[in-house]
Amino acid sequence: MKFTRTPALLAALVAGALAMTSLTQAQEIVVTHAQGETTLPGVPTKVLTSDWAAFDNLHALGVPVAGVPASNAPSYLQGFVAADALQIGSLFEPDFEGIAASGSDLYIVGARSREAYATAKDILPTIDLSIDNADIIAGIEGNLTKLGEVFGLQDKAAELNAALDAKVAEVKAAAEGKGKALILVTNAGNLGVYGPDSRVAWIHNQLGIPSAMENVKDGDHGGDSVSFEFLLEANPDWLFVVDRDAGTGESTGAAAALLDNELVNQTTAAKEGHIVYLDPQASYITMHGYSGVMLLLDQVLAGLNG
Amino acid sequence: MRLLILAIVVTITLAVTSLFVGVSDVSLGALLSSHPDDRPMQVLLISRIPRTLAIILSGSAMAVAGLVMQMIVRNRFVEPTTAGTTESASLGFLVITLLAPGWPLMGKMLVSAAFALAGTALFLRILRAVPLRDAMLVPLVGIMLGGIVGAATSFIAYRYELLPSLLAWTMGDFSGILRGNYELLWIGLACGVLAYIAADRFTVAGMGKDFTTNLGLNYQRVMVLGLVIVSLVSAVVLVSAGSIPFLGLIIPNLVSLMVGDNMRRTVPWVAVMGAGFVLACDILGRVVRAPYEIPISVVVGVIGSAIFLYLLLRTRRHAA
């Protein structure tokens, strides 16, 4: 009896131990991201992010976020931030002490907070979800897929990606043959043009709306500085406007007042009523978030059909 | 006198050139051959003439303001952007924009000027307490004061998420100038004329308080007049176009090298050269990357800091 039970027990123990090790191995998740590879010991339960686009994507997937930037929450996301969410510093300067003390198991940086990666990766598992402005839609889909794998929500991610693809296709179809456009950014009375490497480049790159001006190189915050005369000469059929003052807090309507002048009113876009004001926060602050881009796509669509 | 006429001719040439530089096709031929309602004439009236006037008005006003400031502070290296005046004006503009965003521009400009006045008065007050009035120490005090006021302004702007807007206001740029939004700058011209009328008083005040009082002038009143001129000019230029660094410093210094320190003689020179310098810089900014523009503060900053350095090193050599 004794002799027959022991090997069986031993075998069971060994089998159990093997099963457990293989189980932990299966739980380990390797994430390849913009600044390297990060290994997560398992599905993270407490997630922090310094990037509103990452928050947007996590929210779209249904993942709760435990810590968010202390400021600049886009209004269309404000209702979704948990009341007890930690505030972990500004977009540019995360509060590393707070992050270290929070006992979180994943920290996501992106665009403005990407510099924080170097410091944060030694404190807790960190990933950088920055994407290339020249290919924003594919970048967002890649990030959703990545997050889907991390949280075991692959199906949800595929569903969101399909919806995004469908929306892009719909707007692209609506834009066909509607003429050329300029993407303007207005800032305290100054005008800039956003080019094909900018944060709203998808209007040109993905929707296939050609630029009314060749060689807009600038992808920077304020765009390439231009005069009203420039608008008159470029004479775009469409103007997509990012009101940067509104995007960073000032009251809306400043861009509309600025563009209502004797020169702009002579352009085709103004005469036809083809000036589309984009949600300033989605276009200027989040840029790479799923629901933000969906919102912008809807606004472009409404403008094109309106 | 003949030289001054030459300078005026050069500046007028630059002004005329400025009218014909831009994205739209505005040439003499196009103007004459087209109907007045057509594009060339419209662009000239709505955009080119206002822009050129704005440049001339702010260039000459800032340069004269710098000259007045150098007289009342009795230091060659002081001007509104190195004495905290421009920073104070920005603070005032930010505060009133936050408190009363709906106010007309004129009202905001006056609040901005009041802050500039207070900031400059504070600067003079601090100078009185500085024991050693070393030539380099005075602008240093001004730059530090400007730094403190600027830090307070940035902090408020940061709290209200207005940092990018603040940057855009304070960055000098004439690209947004159109008929209807530059007219406040005529106040700058009025200030320039006032400075010319009071030129002799400023020249005397530049020789010191005791000297001025001995000549029977009210020193305090001359100082206040100077402060008002400097503050108003800084505020109108800031509100209309943004700040233009170094301008008030280099032009009066160059003029002083050429024609000396008698303000009645130097004011016309400073005004003409200030306008000409800014015109040249603005034309350069419009041409280099056409059809895009380089803001005036960048162009003036680059060229101006080179001249500033030259002036600094030159003084050093003379002192040694």
CSV table of C-alpha atoms in Angstrom, one decimal, chain A residues 71-72 90 187-190 193 213-217 224-230 232-233 235 244-245 248-250 261-263 266, chain B residues 21-25 39 42-43 46-48 51 97 158 160-162 164-165 168-169 171 173 175-176 178-179 289 291-293 295:
chain,number,residue,atom,x,y,z
A,71,SER,CA,-4.3,68.1,-16.6
A,72,ASN,CA,-5.5,68.6,-20.2
A,90,SER,CA,1.6,66.6,-16.3
A,187,ASN,CA,-2.9,80.2,-32.4
A,188,ALA,CA,-3.6,83.5,-30.8
A,189,GLY,CA,-4.2,85.3,-34.1
A,190,ASN,CA,-1.5,83.5,-36.1
A,193,VAL,CA,-0.5,75.0,-42.1
A,213,MET,CA,-0.4,73.3,-51.4
A,214,GLU,CA,2.6,71.2,-52.2
A,215,ASN,CA,5.6,70.8,-49.9
A,216,VAL,CA,4.0,71.6,-46.6
A,217,LYS,CA,6.9,70.1,-44.6
A,224,ASP,CA,4.2,76.4,-41.0
A,225,SER,CA,3.5,80.1,-40.4
A,226,VAL,CA,1.5,81.6,-43.2
A,227,SER,CA,-0.4,84.9,-44.0
A,228,PHE,CA,-4.0,85.4,-45.0
A,229,GLU,CA,-2.7,86.2,-48.5
A,230,PHE,CA,-1.4,82.6,-48.6
A,232,LEU,CA,-6.2,83.5,-50.7
A,233,GLU,CA,-3.7,82.2,-53.2
A,235,ASN,CA,-7.6,78.9,-52.5
A,244,ARG,CA,-5.2,75.5,-30.9
A,245,ASP,CA,-6.3,78.1,-28.3
A,248,THR,CA,-5.3,74.0,-24.8
A,249,GLY,CA,-8.0,75.7,-22.8
A,250,GLU,CA,-9.1,79.0,-24.2
A,261,ASN,CA,-12.0,88.5,-42.7
A,262,GLU,CA,-11.9,90.2,-46.1
A,263,LEU,CA,-9.3,87.9,-47.5
A,266,GLN,CA,-12.8,85.3,-50.9
B,21,VAL,CA,6.6,91.1,-51.6
B,22,GLY,CA,4.1,88.4,-50.7
B,23,VAL,CA,2.3,85.3,-51.8
B,24,SER,CA,-0.2,87.0,-54.1
B,25,ASP,CA,0.8,88.6,-57.4
B,39,ARG,CA,-7.5,90.8,-56.5
B,42,GLN,CA,-7.8,94.2,-52.9
B,43,VAL,CA,-4.7,92.4,-51.5
B,46,ILE,CA,-6.5,94.8,-47.2
B,47,SER,CA,-3.1,93.2,-46.5
B,48,ARG,CA,0.0,94.8,-47.9
B,51,ARG,CA,1.3,95.3,-42.9
B,97,THR,CA,-7.6,88.3,-21.0
B,158,TYR,CA,0.4,77.2,-17.2
B,160,TYR,CA,-4.9,78.2,-17.1
B,161,GLU,CA,-3.5,76.1,-19.9
B,162,LEU,CA,-2.7,79.2,-22.0
B,164,PRO,CA,0.9,78.2,-26.2
B,165,SER,CA,-1.3,81.3,-26.6
B,168,ALA,CA,2.1,83.1,-29.8
B,169,TRP,CA,1.2,86.6,-28.4
B,171,MET,CA,6.3,86.1,-30.5
B,173,ASP,CA,4.9,88.3,-36.1
B,175,SER,CA,1.7,87.7,-40.8
B,176,GLY,CA,-1.7,88.2,-39.2
B,178,LEU,CA,-4.9,93.0,-41.9
B,179,ARG,CA,-6.9,96.2,-42.4
B,289,ARG,CA,11.0,80.3,-47.1
B,291,PRO,CA,5.3,81.0,-49.4
B,292,TYR,CA,5.7,80.3,-45.7
B,293,GLU,CA,7.0,82.9,-43.3
B,295,PRO,CA,8.3,85.4,-37.7
